[in-house]
Amino acid sequence: MSIFWISLLVTSALVFIIRFAGYLVPEKYLTNPTALRINTLIPIALLSALVAVQSFTDKASIIIDQRMAGLGVAVIALLLKAPFPIVVIGAAATSAAIFHLG
Amino acid sequence: MNRATATQSLSVSLTVGAYGLAFGAASVAAGFSVLQSCLISLLTFSGASQFALVGVIGAGGSVVSAVTTASLLGIRNMLYGLRLAPVIKAKGVKKILAAQVTIDESTGVALSQERLGQREMRQGFWLTGVGVYLFWNLFTLVGALSAQAMGNPAAWGLDAAVPAAFLGLLWPRMQNNRDRTLAVCAALLALLLTPYVAAGVPIISTAVLAVLFGLRGRR
């Protein structure tokens, strides 16, 4: 089996087990304020790391290319409270334009 | 059926469906087939976890890093389940279905009906959960087929669309300066580690930062 199949099946199984556990565990557990705070912070750290790695790396090197301009447009769109499709399309169009010019 | 609840559920479902388009495209650009991309949306059905899975694999990361990152992002669904279980009161197969459609949006709509009563909370949960499920999967297929027809992802700007999609998921979560500081530190740590460790590891490592920030308490 390829890494694609294995990663897709294992992720799906684990994500389901984790969310199903919420329906089985009595609510009195997992109400520790520190644990709840960490739980809201983990997505912020991971998503931010993903943005950085997907924008500025290629294999194991740090590079700056057309994606940075795309990301810049996404930031501006988000600051202007643009809806999600505009954010993504704006980033894609900018990056594609620079790719073809370059 | 409460009309306001139904309208809110439908509009949330349609909006989120658009993220499905971005996911389908990102997944194919990362090397997954159209069938595999659709299966991820059908089986995993959790936006941030799915994007993380294809993001890490697409960057050349190992199965372990991809699965760990995706699972860490799925933990919040468990907390949603904890909160919703006494309201949804599902049994047997229905409990399994309820768990599968427990996501940010169905939880958000259910909790925002709290003033109207438990019946409206259940309605909001099921309408939004099932609605998002349908649109998310439909748009994943469209996005995956489009990306497959495109060829080189960079020529269409897909290489920038993926981080922009992550940023769109991250943005509303940053509520205060501590959140923004954490986001900047996590981005820097991930970039600093990239040349030295296996792909995917820089991303998981930033969970440690989240724990440190969380232990320091509210500021």
mmCIF file of C-alpha atoms in Angstrom:
data_model
loop_
_atom_site.group_PDB
_atom_site.id
_atom_site.type_symbol
_atom_site.label_atom_id
_atom_site.label_comp_id
_atom_site.label_asym_id
_atom_site.label_seq_id
_atom_site.Cartn_x
_atom_site.Cartn_y
_atom_site.Cartn_z
ATOM 1 C CA MET A 1 0.000 0.000 0.000
ATOM 2 C CA SER A 2 1.261 3.462 -0.842
ATOM 3 C CA ILE A 3 1.851 6.168 1.772
ATOM 4 C CA PHE A 4 -1.215 7.897 0.325
ATOM 5 C CA TRP A 5 -3.546 5.016 1.188
ATOM 6 C CA ILE A 6 -1.962 4.331 4.585
ATOM 7 C CA SER A 7 -1.992 7.982 5.674
ATOM 8 C CA LEU A 8 -5.589 8.472 4.494
ATOM 9 C CA LEU A 9 -6.922 5.371 6.260
ATOM 10 C CA VAL A 10 -4.995 5.855 9.518
ATOM 11 C CA THR A 11 -5.885 9.562 9.716
ATOM 12 C CA SER A 12 -9.572 8.845 9.080
ATOM 13 C CA ALA A 13 -9.628 6.099 11.726
ATOM 14 C CA LEU A 14 -7.857 8.204 14.375
ATOM 15 C CA VAL A 15 -9.874 11.357 13.699
ATOM 16 C CA PHE A 16 -13.062 9.303 14.063
ATOM 17 C CA ILE A 17 -11.955 7.563 17.268
ATOM 18 C CA ILE A 18 -10.985 10.925 18.800
ATOM 19 C CA ARG A 19 -14.300 12.600 17.960
ATOM 20 C CA PHE A 20 -16.386 9.551 18.971
ATOM 21 C CA ALA A 21 -14.613 9.526 22.344
ATOM 22 C CA GLY A 22 -16.207 12.922 23.028
ATOM 23 C CA TYR A 23 -19.627 11.237 22.997
ATOM 24 C CA LEU A 24 -18.509 8.477 25.385
ATOM 25 C CA VAL A 25 -16.515 10.350 28.025
ATOM 26 C CA PRO A 26 -18.564 11.986 30.817
ATOM 27 C CA GLU A 27 -18.398 15.778 30.611
ATOM 28 C CA LYS A 28 -16.803 16.190 34.060
ATOM 29 C CA TYR A 29 -13.477 15.036 32.584
ATOM 30 C CA LEU A 30 -11.435 17.322 30.338
ATOM 31 C CA THR A 31 -12.713 20.523 31.892
ATOM 32 C CA ASN A 32 -9.306 21.530 33.270
ATOM 33 C CA PRO A 33 -8.890 25.195 32.165
ATOM 34 C CA THR A 34 -5.233 24.740 31.198
ATOM 35 C CA ALA A 35 -6.061 21.711 29.014
ATOM 36 C CA LEU A 36 -8.896 23.642 27.358
ATOM 37 C CA ARG A 37 -6.599 26.612 26.726
ATOM 38 C CA ILE A 38 -3.894 24.403 25.195
ATOM 39 C CA ASN A 39 -6.553 22.794 23.019
ATOM 40 C CA THR A 40 -7.491 26.157 21.494
ATOM 41 C CA LEU A 41 -3.805 27.064 21.011
ATOM 42 C CA ILE A 42 -2.700 23.853 19.245
ATOM 43 C CA PRO A 43 -4.588 24.611 15.984
ATOM 44 C CA ILE A 44 -3.111 28.142 15.957
ATOM 45 C CA ALA A 45 0.462 26.808 16.213
ATOM 46 C CA LEU A 46 -0.005 23.970 13.707
ATOM 47 C CA LEU A 47 -1.910 26.036 11.122
ATOM 48 C CA SER A 48 0.600 28.870 11.329
ATOM 49 C CA ALA A 49 3.474 26.395 10.895
ATOM 50 C CA LEU A 50 1.678 24.919 7.870
ATOM 51 C CA VAL A 51 1.235 28.373 6.311
ATOM 52 C CA ALA A 52 4.962 29.099 6.768
ATOM 53 C CA VAL A 53 6.201 25.736 5.493
ATOM 54 C CA GLN A 54 3.844 25.704 2.502
ATOM 55 C CA SER A 55 4.760 29.284 1.556
ATOM 56 C CA PHE A 56 8.507 29.464 2.105
ATOM 57 C CA THR A 57 10.035 26.011 1.747
ATOM 58 C CA ASP A 58 10.765 23.549 -1.019
ATOM 59 C CA LYS A 59 11.971 20.142 0.189
ATOM 60 C CA ALA A 60 14.470 21.028 2.957
ATOM 61 C CA SER A 61 15.382 24.547 1.839
ATOM 62 C CA ILE A 62 13.887 27.917 2.586
ATOM 63 C CA ILE A 63 13.057 29.811 -0.594
ATOM 64 C CA ILE A 64 11.202 32.953 -1.543
ATOM 65 C CA ASP A 65 9.214 32.746 -4.758
ATOM 66 C CA GLN A 66 5.845 33.679 -6.289
ATOM 67 C CA ARG A 67 4.006 32.072 -3.353
ATOM 68 C CA MET A 68 5.095 34.913 -1.036
ATOM 69 C CA ALA A 69 3.259 37.446 -3.227
ATOM 70 C CA GLY A 70 0.188 35.189 -3.205
ATOM 71 C CA LEU A 71 0.334 34.955 0.588
ATOM 72 C CA GLY A 72 0.681 38.747 0.828
ATOM 73 C CA VAL A 73 -2.501 39.187 -1.198
ATOM 74 C CA ALA A 74 -4.255 36.652 1.074
ATOM 75 C CA VAL A 75 -3.217 38.665 4.160
ATOM 76 C CA ILE A 76 -4.527 41.888 2.612
ATOM 77 C CA ALA A 77 -7.806 40.180 1.637
ATOM 78 C CA LEU A 78 -8.227 38.850 5.198
ATOM 79 C CA LEU A 79 -7.476 42.274 6.696
ATOM 80 C CA LEU A 80 -10.226 43.667 4.438
ATOM 81 C CA LYS A 81 -12.532 40.893 5.744
ATOM 82 C CA ALA A 82 -12.922 39.355 2.276
ATOM 83 C CA PRO A 83 -14.779 36.019 2.076
ATOM 84 C CA PHE A 84 -12.743 32.797 1.883
ATOM 85 C CA PRO A 85 -13.052 32.207 -1.907
ATOM 86 C CA ILE A 86 -11.675 35.707 -2.607
ATOM 87 C CA VAL A 87 -8.739 35.072 -0.266
ATOM 88 C CA VAL A 88 -7.805 31.826 -2.011
ATOM 89 C CA ILE A 89 -8.473 32.978 -5.589
ATOM 90 C CA GLY A 90 -6.626 36.266 -4.981
ATOM 91 C CA ALA A 91 -3.586 34.362 -3.711
ATOM 92 C CA ALA A 92 -3.716 31.871 -6.589
ATOM 93 C CA ALA A 93 -4.135 34.526 -9.303
ATOM 94 C CA THR A 94 -1.236 36.617 -7.936
ATOM 95 C CA SER A 95 1.081 33.641 -7.641
ATOM 96 C CA ALA A 96 0.160 32.347 -11.118
ATOM 97 C CA ALA A 97 0.689 35.787 -12.692
ATOM 98 C CA ILE A 98 4.209 36.068 -11.216
ATOM 99 C CA PHE A 99 4.982 32.454 -12.168
ATOM 100 C CA HIS A 100 4.180 33.228 -15.820
ATOM 101 C CA LEU A 101 6.047 36.562 -15.824
ATOM 102 C CA GLY A 102 9.131 35.067 -14.155
ATOM 103 C CA MET B 1 -38.774 23.277 12.019
ATOM 104 C CA ASN B 2 -37.420 26.675 13.046
ATOM 105 C CA ARG B 3 -36.943 28.777 9.903
ATOM 106 C CA ALA B 4 -34.090 30.942 11.234
ATOM 107 C CA THR B 5 -32.179 27.846 12.337
ATOM 108 C CA ALA B 6 -32.658 26.216 8.917
ATOM 109 C CA THR B 7 -31.521 29.353 7.048
ATOM 110 C CA GLN B 8 -28.404 29.669 9.199
ATOM 111 C CA SER B 9 -27.566 25.983 8.680
ATOM 112 C CA LEU B 10 -27.921 26.226 4.904
ATOM 113 C CA SER B 11 -25.838 29.371 4.526
ATOM 114 C CA VAL B 12 -23.045 27.899 6.670
ATOM 115 C CA SER B 13 -23.153 24.676 4.629
ATOM 116 C CA LEU B 14 -22.821 26.507 1.315
ATOM 117 C CA THR B 15 -19.963 28.720 2.511
ATOM 118 C CA VAL B 16 -17.988 25.826 3.926
ATOM 119 C CA GLY B 17 -18.551 23.858 0.740
ATOM 120 C CA ALA B 18 -16.245 26.336 -0.996
ATOM 121 C CA TYR B 19 -13.391 25.206 1.270
ATOM 122 C CA GLY B 20 -14.043 21.719 -0.119
ATOM 123 C CA LEU B 21 -13.083 23.001 -3.564
ATOM 124 C CA ALA B 22 -9.750 24.246 -2.190
ATOM 125 C CA PHE B 23 -9.219 20.948 -0.372
ATOM 126 C CA GLY B 24 -9.892 18.785 -3.447
ATOM 127 C CA ALA B 25 -7.415 20.854 -5.461
ATOM 128 C CA ALA B 26 -4.785 20.832 -2.686
ATOM 129 C CA SER B 27 -5.118 17.090 -2.232
ATOM 130 C CA VAL B 28 -4.545 16.289 -5.925
ATOM 131 C CA ALA B 29 -1.657 18.793 -6.048
ATOM 132 C CA ALA B 30 -0.112 16.897 -3.092
ATOM 133 C CA GLY B 31 -0.173 13.638 -5.071
ATOM 134 C CA PHE B 32 -3.386 11.978 -3.873
ATOM 135 C CA SER B 33 -5.673 10.582 -6.602
ATOM 136 C CA VAL B 34 -9.195 11.921 -7.173
ATOM 137 C CA LEU B 35 -10.640 8.790 -5.505
ATOM 138 C CA GLN B 36 -8.321 9.133 -2.500
ATOM 139 C CA SER B 37 -9.149 12.848 -2.167
ATOM 140 C CA CYS B 38 -12.876 12.074 -2.107
ATOM 141 C CA LEU B 39 -12.356 9.292 0.439
ATOM 142 C CA ILE B 40 -10.428 11.672 2.729
ATOM 143 C CA SER B 41 -13.391 14.073 2.702
ATOM 144 C CA LEU B 42 -15.948 11.280 3.198
ATOM 145 C CA LEU B 43 -14.063 9.474 5.962
ATOM 146 C CA THR B 44 -12.012 12.122 7.768
ATOM 147 C CA PHE B 45 -14.442 15.019 7.313
ATOM 148 C CA SER B 46 -12.571 17.648 9.302
ATOM 149 C CA GLY B 47 -11.164 20.561 7.300
ATOM 150 C CA ALA B 48 -8.017 21.461 9.214
ATOM 151 C CA SER B 49 -7.037 17.791 9.710
ATOM 152 C CA GLN B 50 -7.518 17.070 6.006
ATOM 153 C CA PHE B 51 -5.476 20.073 4.865
ATOM 154 C CA ALA B 52 -2.731 19.081 7.332
ATOM 155 C CA LEU B 53 -2.681 15.500 6.034
ATOM 156 C CA VAL B 54 -2.250 16.499 2.384
ATOM 157 C CA GLY B 55 0.036 19.412 3.316
ATOM 158 C CA VAL B 56 2.517 17.207 5.186
ATOM 159 C CA ILE B 57 2.436 14.341 2.659
ATOM 160 C CA GLY B 58 2.700 16.852 -0.210
ATOM 161 C CA ALA B 59 5.819 18.371 1.400
ATOM 162 C CA GLY B 60 7.425 14.909 1.506
ATOM 163 C CA GLY B 61 6.657 14.216 5.170
ATOM 164 C CA SER B 62 6.309 10.737 6.658
ATOM 165 C CA VAL B 63 3.014 8.970 7.363
ATOM 166 C CA VAL B 64 3.672 9.384 11.107
ATOM 167 C CA SER B 65 4.106 13.175 10.896
ATOM 168 C CA ALA B 66 1.051 13.546 8.665
ATOM 169 C CA VAL B 67 -1.165 11.390 10.883
ATOM 170 C CA THR B 68 0.072 13.030 14.112
ATOM 171 C CA THR B 69 -0.507 16.571 12.836
ATOM 172 C CA ALA B 70 -3.971 15.692 11.502
ATOM 173 C CA SER B 71 -4.941 13.935 14.757
ATOM 174 C CA LEU B 72 -3.767 16.833 16.959
ATOM 175 C CA LEU B 73 -5.999 19.112 14.901
ATOM 176 C CA GLY B 74 -8.880 16.670 15.434
ATOM 177 C CA ILE B 75 -8.777 16.836 19.239
ATOM 178 C CA ARG B 76 -11.096 19.830 19.342
ATOM 179 C CA ASN B 77 -13.848 17.700 17.798
ATOM 180 C CA MET B 78 -13.717 15.530 20.923
ATOM 181 C CA LEU B 79 -14.333 18.575 23.111
ATOM 182 C CA TYR B 80 -17.260 19.550 20.885
ATOM 183 C CA GLY B 81 -18.679 16.034 21.351
ATOM 184 C CA LEU B 82 -18.338 16.350 25.121
ATOM 185 C CA ARG B 83 -20.349 19.569 25.028
ATOM 186 C CA LEU B 84 -22.963 18.305 22.567
ATOM 187 C CA ALA B 85 -23.582 14.733 23.818
ATOM 188 C CA PRO B 86 -26.112 15.764 26.530
ATOM 189 C CA VAL B 87 -28.036 17.857 23.961
ATOM 190 C CA ILE B 88 -27.955 15.500 20.958
ATOM 191 C CA LYS B 89 -28.819 12.419 23.081
ATOM 192 C CA ALA B 90 -28.046 10.089 20.143
ATOM 193 C CA LYS B 91 -27.928 6.297 20.571
ATOM 194 C CA GLY B 92 -26.410 3.471 18.498
ATOM 195 C CA VAL B 93 -25.844 4.191 14.809
ATOM 196 C CA LYS B 94 -27.149 7.726 15.255
ATOM 197 C CA LYS B 95 -24.384 8.359 17.799
ATOM 198 C CA ILE B 96 -21.795 7.278 15.207
ATOM 199 C CA LEU B 97 -23.354 9.631 12.624
ATOM 200 C CA ALA B 98 -23.476 12.467 15.158
ATOM 201 C CA ALA B 99 -19.765 11.966 15.925
ATOM 202 C CA GLN B 100 -18.876 11.963 12.215
ATOM 203 C CA VAL B 101 -20.612 15.329 11.590
ATOM 204 C CA THR B 102 -19.261 16.945 14.789
ATOM 205 C CA ILE B 103 -17.157 19.790 13.381
ATOM 206 C CA ASP B 104 -16.537 23.502 14.044
ATOM 207 C CA GLU B 105 -19.601 24.575 12.051
ATOM 208 C CA SER B 106 -22.251 22.111 13.323
ATOM 209 C CA THR B 107 -21.119 22.798 16.895
ATOM 210 C CA GLY B 108 -21.127 26.552 16.306
ATOM 211 C CA VAL B 109 -24.658 26.594 14.865
ATOM 212 C CA ALA B 110 -25.972 24.229 17.594
ATOM 213 C CA LEU B 111 -24.524 26.367 20.400
ATOM 214 C CA SER B 112 -25.815 29.586 18.847
ATOM 215 C CA GLN B 113 -29.404 28.188 19.090
ATOM 216 C CA GLU B 114 -29.041 27.784 22.869
ATOM 217 C CA ARG B 115 -31.488 30.611 23.638
ATOM 218 C CA LEU B 116 -34.199 28.973 21.495
ATOM 219 C CA GLY B 117 -34.039 25.589 23.230
ATOM 220 C CA GLN B 118 -32.600 22.082 22.950
ATOM 221 C CA ARG B 119 -34.858 21.071 20.046
ATOM 222 C CA GLU B 120 -33.496 23.958 17.926
ATOM 223 C CA MET B 121 -29.942 23.109 19.010
ATOM 224 C CA ARG B 122 -30.425 19.547 17.738
ATOM 225 C CA GLN B 123 -31.967 20.837 14.494
ATOM 226 C CA GLY B 124 -29.109 23.280 13.941
ATOM 227 C CA PHE B 125 -26.564 20.536 14.634
ATOM 228 C CA TRP B 126 -28.029 17.949 12.250
ATOM 229 C CA LEU B 127 -28.937 20.387 9.442
ATOM 230 C CA THR B 128 -25.512 22.014 9.490
ATOM 231 C CA GLY B 129 -23.593 18.766 9.990
ATOM 232 C CA VAL B 130 -25.365 16.928 7.162
ATOM 233 C CA GLY B 131 -25.486 20.027 4.939
ATOM 234 C CA VAL B 132 -21.756 20.684 5.263
ATOM 235 C CA TYR B 133 -21.077 16.966 4.720
ATOM 236 C CA LEU B 134 -22.951 16.998 1.385
ATOM 237 C CA PHE B 135 -21.454 20.239 0.057
ATOM 238 C CA TRP B 136 -17.949 19.501 1.378
ATOM 239 C CA ASN B 137 -17.836 16.166 -0.440
ATOM 240 C CA LEU B 138 -19.423 17.441 -3.637
ATOM 241 C CA PHE B 139 -16.960 20.331 -3.846
ATOM 242 C CA THR B 140 -14.004 18.088 -2.969
ATOM 243 C CA LEU B 141 -14.814 16.054 -6.095
ATOM 244 C CA VAL B 142 -15.106 19.199 -8.248
ATOM 245 C CA GLY B 143 -11.843 20.618 -6.843
ATOM 246 C CA ALA B 144 -9.976 17.326 -7.306
ATOM 247 C CA LEU B 145 -11.178 16.908 -10.916
ATOM 248 C CA SER B 146 -10.281 20.519 -11.753
ATOM 249 C CA ALA B 147 -6.786 20.195 -10.282
ATOM 250 C CA GLN B 148 -6.265 16.939 -12.177
ATOM 251 C CA ALA B 149 -7.124 18.747 -15.432
ATOM 252 C CA MET B 150 -4.745 21.621 -14.632
ATOM 253 C CA GLY B 151 -1.341 19.919 -14.748
ATOM 254 C CA ASN B 152 1.456 21.982 -13.150
ATOM 255 C CA PRO B 153 -0.005 23.364 -9.872
ATOM 256 C CA ALA B 154 2.309 26.422 -9.898
ATOM 257 C CA ALA B 155 1.046 27.562 -13.323
ATOM 258 C CA TRP B 156 -2.432 27.989 -11.807
ATOM 259 C CA GLY B 157 -1.293 29.450 -8.516
ATOM 260 C CA LEU B 158 -2.332 26.325 -6.606
ATOM 261 C CA ASP B 159 1.001 26.408 -4.761
ATOM 262 C CA ALA B 160 -0.112 29.690 -3.142
ATOM 263 C CA ALA B 161 -3.792 28.733 -2.830
ATOM 264 C CA VAL B 162 -2.936 26.008 -0.311
ATOM 265 C CA PRO B 163 -1.126 28.221 2.245
ATOM 266 C CA ALA B 164 -3.808 30.888 1.659
ATOM 267 C CA ALA B 165 -6.442 28.295 2.593
ATOM 268 C CA PHE B 166 -4.509 27.458 5.791
ATOM 269 C CA LEU B 167 -4.302 31.152 6.562
ATOM 270 C CA GLY B 168 -8.075 31.431 6.079
ATOM 271 C CA LEU B 169 -8.531 28.665 8.671
ATOM 272 C CA LEU B 170 -6.022 30.257 11.056
ATOM 273 C CA TRP B 171 -7.215 33.881 10.846
ATOM 274 C CA PRO B 172 -10.498 33.689 12.822
ATOM 275 C CA ARG B 173 -8.753 31.655 15.563
ATOM 276 C CA MET B 174 -6.368 34.494 16.418
ATOM 277 C CA GLN B 175 -8.386 36.422 19.004
ATOM 278 C CA ASN B 176 -5.729 38.283 21.018
ATOM 279 C CA ASN B 177 -2.049 39.194 21.161
ATOM 280 C CA ARG B 178 -1.058 35.925 22.798
ATOM 281 C CA ASP B 179 -2.621 34.031 19.856
ATOM 282 C CA ARG B 180 -0.851 36.251 17.307
ATOM 283 C CA THR B 181 2.502 35.942 19.115
ATOM 284 C CA LEU B 182 2.108 32.168 19.177
ATOM 285 C CA ALA B 183 1.312 32.120 15.444
ATOM 286 C CA VAL B 184 4.444 34.136 14.602
ATOM 287 C CA CYS B 185 6.670 32.012 16.891
ATOM 288 C CA ALA B 186 5.255 28.788 15.407
ATOM 289 C CA ALA B 187 5.875 29.986 11.836
ATOM 290 C CA LEU B 188 9.480 30.961 12.686
ATOM 291 C CA LEU B 189 10.202 27.722 14.568
ATOM 292 C CA ALA B 190 8.861 25.625 11.675
ATOM 293 C CA LEU B 191 11.018 27.501 9.153
ATOM 294 C CA LEU B 192 14.141 27.318 11.365
ATOM 295 C CA LEU B 193 13.768 23.548 11.783
ATOM 296 C CA THR B 194 12.993 22.825 8.104
ATOM 297 C CA PRO B 195 16.613 22.439 6.872
ATOM 298 C CA TYR B 196 17.585 20.120 9.740
ATOM 299 C CA VAL B 197 14.765 17.629 10.387
ATOM 300 C CA ALA B 198 12.496 15.393 8.284
ATOM 301 C CA ALA B 199 9.549 17.040 6.499
ATOM 302 C CA GLY B 200 6.468 17.254 8.711
ATOM 303 C CA VAL B 201 8.453 17.274 11.975
ATOM 304 C CA PRO B 202 8.820 21.103 11.996
ATOM 305 C CA ILE B 203 5.019 21.376 11.954
ATOM 306 C CA ILE B 204 4.356 18.913 14.801
ATOM 307 C CA SER B 205 7.140 20.514 16.883
ATOM 308 C CA THR B 206 5.125 23.711 17.149
ATOM 309 C CA ALA B 207 2.534 21.878 19.296
ATOM 310 C CA VAL B 208 5.154 22.195 22.070
ATOM 311 C CA LEU B 209 4.941 25.978 21.712
ATOM 312 C CA ALA B 210 1.149 25.785 22.068
ATOM 313 C CA VAL B 211 1.581 23.807 25.304
ATOM 314 C CA LEU B 212 4.142 26.312 26.666
ATOM 315 C CA PHE B 213 1.912 29.274 25.811
ATOM 316 C CA GLY B 214 -1.080 27.493 27.357
ATOM 317 C CA LEU B 215 0.791 26.703 30.600
ATOM 318 C CA ARG B 216 1.800 30.336 31.031
ATOM 319 C CA GLY B 217 -1.853 31.211 31.482
ATOM 320 C CA ARG B 218 -4.100 33.976 30.266
ATOM 321 C CA ARG B 219 -2.544 37.358 29.646
#
